[in-house]
Coordinates of C-alpha atoms in Angstrom, one line a residue:
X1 CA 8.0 25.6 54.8
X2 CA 11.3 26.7 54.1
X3 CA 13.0 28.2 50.8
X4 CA 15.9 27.1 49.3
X5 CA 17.6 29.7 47.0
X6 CA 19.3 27.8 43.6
X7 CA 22.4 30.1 41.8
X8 CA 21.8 29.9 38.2
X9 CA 24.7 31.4 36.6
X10 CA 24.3 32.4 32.8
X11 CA 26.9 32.9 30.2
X12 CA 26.8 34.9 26.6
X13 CA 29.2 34.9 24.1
X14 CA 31.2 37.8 23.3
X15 CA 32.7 37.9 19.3
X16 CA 36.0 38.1 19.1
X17 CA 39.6 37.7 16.6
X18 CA 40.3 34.4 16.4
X19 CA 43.5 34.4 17.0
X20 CA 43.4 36.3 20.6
X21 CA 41.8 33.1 22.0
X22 CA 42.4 29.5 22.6
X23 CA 45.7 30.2 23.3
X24 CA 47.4 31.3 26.5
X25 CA 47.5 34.9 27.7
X26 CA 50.6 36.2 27.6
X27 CA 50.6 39.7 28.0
X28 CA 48.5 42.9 28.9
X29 CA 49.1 43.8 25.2
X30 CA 46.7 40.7 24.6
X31 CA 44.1 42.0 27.0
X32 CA 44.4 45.1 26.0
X33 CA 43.5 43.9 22.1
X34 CA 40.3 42.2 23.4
X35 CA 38.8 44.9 25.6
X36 CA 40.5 47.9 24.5
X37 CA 36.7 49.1 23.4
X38 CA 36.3 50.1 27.3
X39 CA 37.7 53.0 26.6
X40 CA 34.5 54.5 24.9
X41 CA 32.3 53.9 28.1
X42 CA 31.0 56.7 29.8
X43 CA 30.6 55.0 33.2
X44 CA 33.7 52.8 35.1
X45 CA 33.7 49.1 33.8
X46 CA 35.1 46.3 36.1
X47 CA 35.8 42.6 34.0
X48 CA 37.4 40.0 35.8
X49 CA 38.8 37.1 32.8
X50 CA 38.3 33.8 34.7
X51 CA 41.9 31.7 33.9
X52 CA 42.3 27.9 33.4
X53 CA 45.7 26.3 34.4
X54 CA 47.3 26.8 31.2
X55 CA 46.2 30.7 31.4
X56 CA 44.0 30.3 29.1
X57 CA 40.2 32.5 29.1
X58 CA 37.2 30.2 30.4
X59 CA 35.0 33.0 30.6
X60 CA 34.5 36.4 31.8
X61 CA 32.0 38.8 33.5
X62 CA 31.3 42.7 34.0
X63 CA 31.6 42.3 37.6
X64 CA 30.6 46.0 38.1
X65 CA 29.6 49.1 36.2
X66 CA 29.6 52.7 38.2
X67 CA 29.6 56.3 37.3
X68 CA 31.5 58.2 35.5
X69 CA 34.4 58.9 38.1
X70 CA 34.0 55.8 40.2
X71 CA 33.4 51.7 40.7
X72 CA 32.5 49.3 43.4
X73 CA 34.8 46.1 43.3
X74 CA 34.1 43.6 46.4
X75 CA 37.2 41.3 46.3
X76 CA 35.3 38.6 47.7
X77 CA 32.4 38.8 44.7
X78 CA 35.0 38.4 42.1
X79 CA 36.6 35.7 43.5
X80 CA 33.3 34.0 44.4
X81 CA 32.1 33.9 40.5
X82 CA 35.6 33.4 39.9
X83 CA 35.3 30.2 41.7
X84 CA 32.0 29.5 40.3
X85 CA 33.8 29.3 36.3
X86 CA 36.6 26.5 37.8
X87 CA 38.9 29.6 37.4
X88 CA 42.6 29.1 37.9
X89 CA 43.7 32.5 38.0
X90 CA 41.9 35.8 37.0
X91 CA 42.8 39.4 35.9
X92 CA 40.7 42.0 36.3
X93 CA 40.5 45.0 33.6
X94 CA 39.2 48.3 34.5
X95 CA 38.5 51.3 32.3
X96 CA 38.9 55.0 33.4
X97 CA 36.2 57.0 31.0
X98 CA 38.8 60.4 31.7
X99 CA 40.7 59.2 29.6
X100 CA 44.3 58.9 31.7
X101 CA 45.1 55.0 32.8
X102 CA 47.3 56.3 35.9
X103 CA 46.0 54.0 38.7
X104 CA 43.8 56.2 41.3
X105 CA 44.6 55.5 45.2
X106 CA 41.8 53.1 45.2
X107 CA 43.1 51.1 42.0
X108 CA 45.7 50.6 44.3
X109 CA 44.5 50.0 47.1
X110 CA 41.5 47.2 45.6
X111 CA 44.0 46.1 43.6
X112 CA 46.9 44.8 46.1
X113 CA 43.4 42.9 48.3
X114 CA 42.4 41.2 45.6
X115 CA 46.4 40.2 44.7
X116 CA 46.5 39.1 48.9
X117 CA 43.0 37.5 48.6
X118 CA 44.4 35.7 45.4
X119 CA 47.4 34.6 47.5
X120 CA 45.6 33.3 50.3
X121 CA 43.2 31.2 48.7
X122 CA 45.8 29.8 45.8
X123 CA 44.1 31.9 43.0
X124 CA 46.7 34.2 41.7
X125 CA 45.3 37.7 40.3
X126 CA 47.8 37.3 36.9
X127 CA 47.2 41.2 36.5
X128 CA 45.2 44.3 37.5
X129 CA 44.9 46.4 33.7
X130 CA 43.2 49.8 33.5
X131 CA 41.8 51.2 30.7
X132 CA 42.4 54.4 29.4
X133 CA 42.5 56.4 26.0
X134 CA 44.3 54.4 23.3
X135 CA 46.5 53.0 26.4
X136 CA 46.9 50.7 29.1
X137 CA 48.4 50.2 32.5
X138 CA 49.2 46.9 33.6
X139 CA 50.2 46.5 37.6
X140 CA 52.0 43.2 36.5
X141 CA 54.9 45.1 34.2
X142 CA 54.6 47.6 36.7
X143 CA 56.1 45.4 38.9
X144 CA 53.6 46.1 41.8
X145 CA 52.6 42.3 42.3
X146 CA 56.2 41.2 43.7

């Protein structure tokens, strides 16, 4: 007899202002508002926002968790859950728990696949936003998605 594995995907509710959702994201400012408690974790944080058409948030996941000083992110698992929600588009927010939100090498570097990846497959990557201590960087207004 053979097995056949079924995907059961579970979603929980996350309370936030009003006014940050049901209407389109428009900036890294608004991003920033919503998750800008990442930057009291201890250990690396990676959330991916799953996008509708209109750039509005469907859902989204902690895709990964780490240490302290570093994260896995497989392109190909964000994109595959991102797929799962009906996503449009994604962006992907990242914390740094030292405090500075200056992209490492690797930000960089995971970063710019997932942008290609989101090319390829028509499922833009809107923005790539890290975390830090009462600021954000945003790889959209830094222009590194062109």
């Amino acid at each position: 007899m053979a097995y056949l594995k079924e995907l059961k995907v579970t979603f929980t509710r996350k309370r936030v202002d009003d006014d940050l959702l049901n209407r389109p994201v428009e900036s890294p400012e608004q991003v920033y508002a919503l998750f800008k408690d990442m930057h009291n974790e201890t250990k690396e944080k990676v959330v991916v926002l799953h996008l509708n058409p209109q750039l509005e948030i469907l859902s989204y996941e902690v895709a990964s968790i780490g240490s302290a000083k570093a994260t896995l992110m497989e392109p190909v698992e964000l994109y595959r859950n991102a797929i799962l929600a009906r996503a449009s588009s994604l962006i992907v927010v990242h914390n740094h728990p030292s405090g500075t939100c200056k992209p490492s090498q690797a930000d960089i570097g995971i970063a710019m696949r997932l942008h290609e990846l989101g090319v390829i497959h028509g499922m833009p990557l809107q923005d790539f936003i890290i975390i830090g201590d009462d600021a954000y960087s945003s790889f959209q207004e830094d222009g590194r998605f062109r």
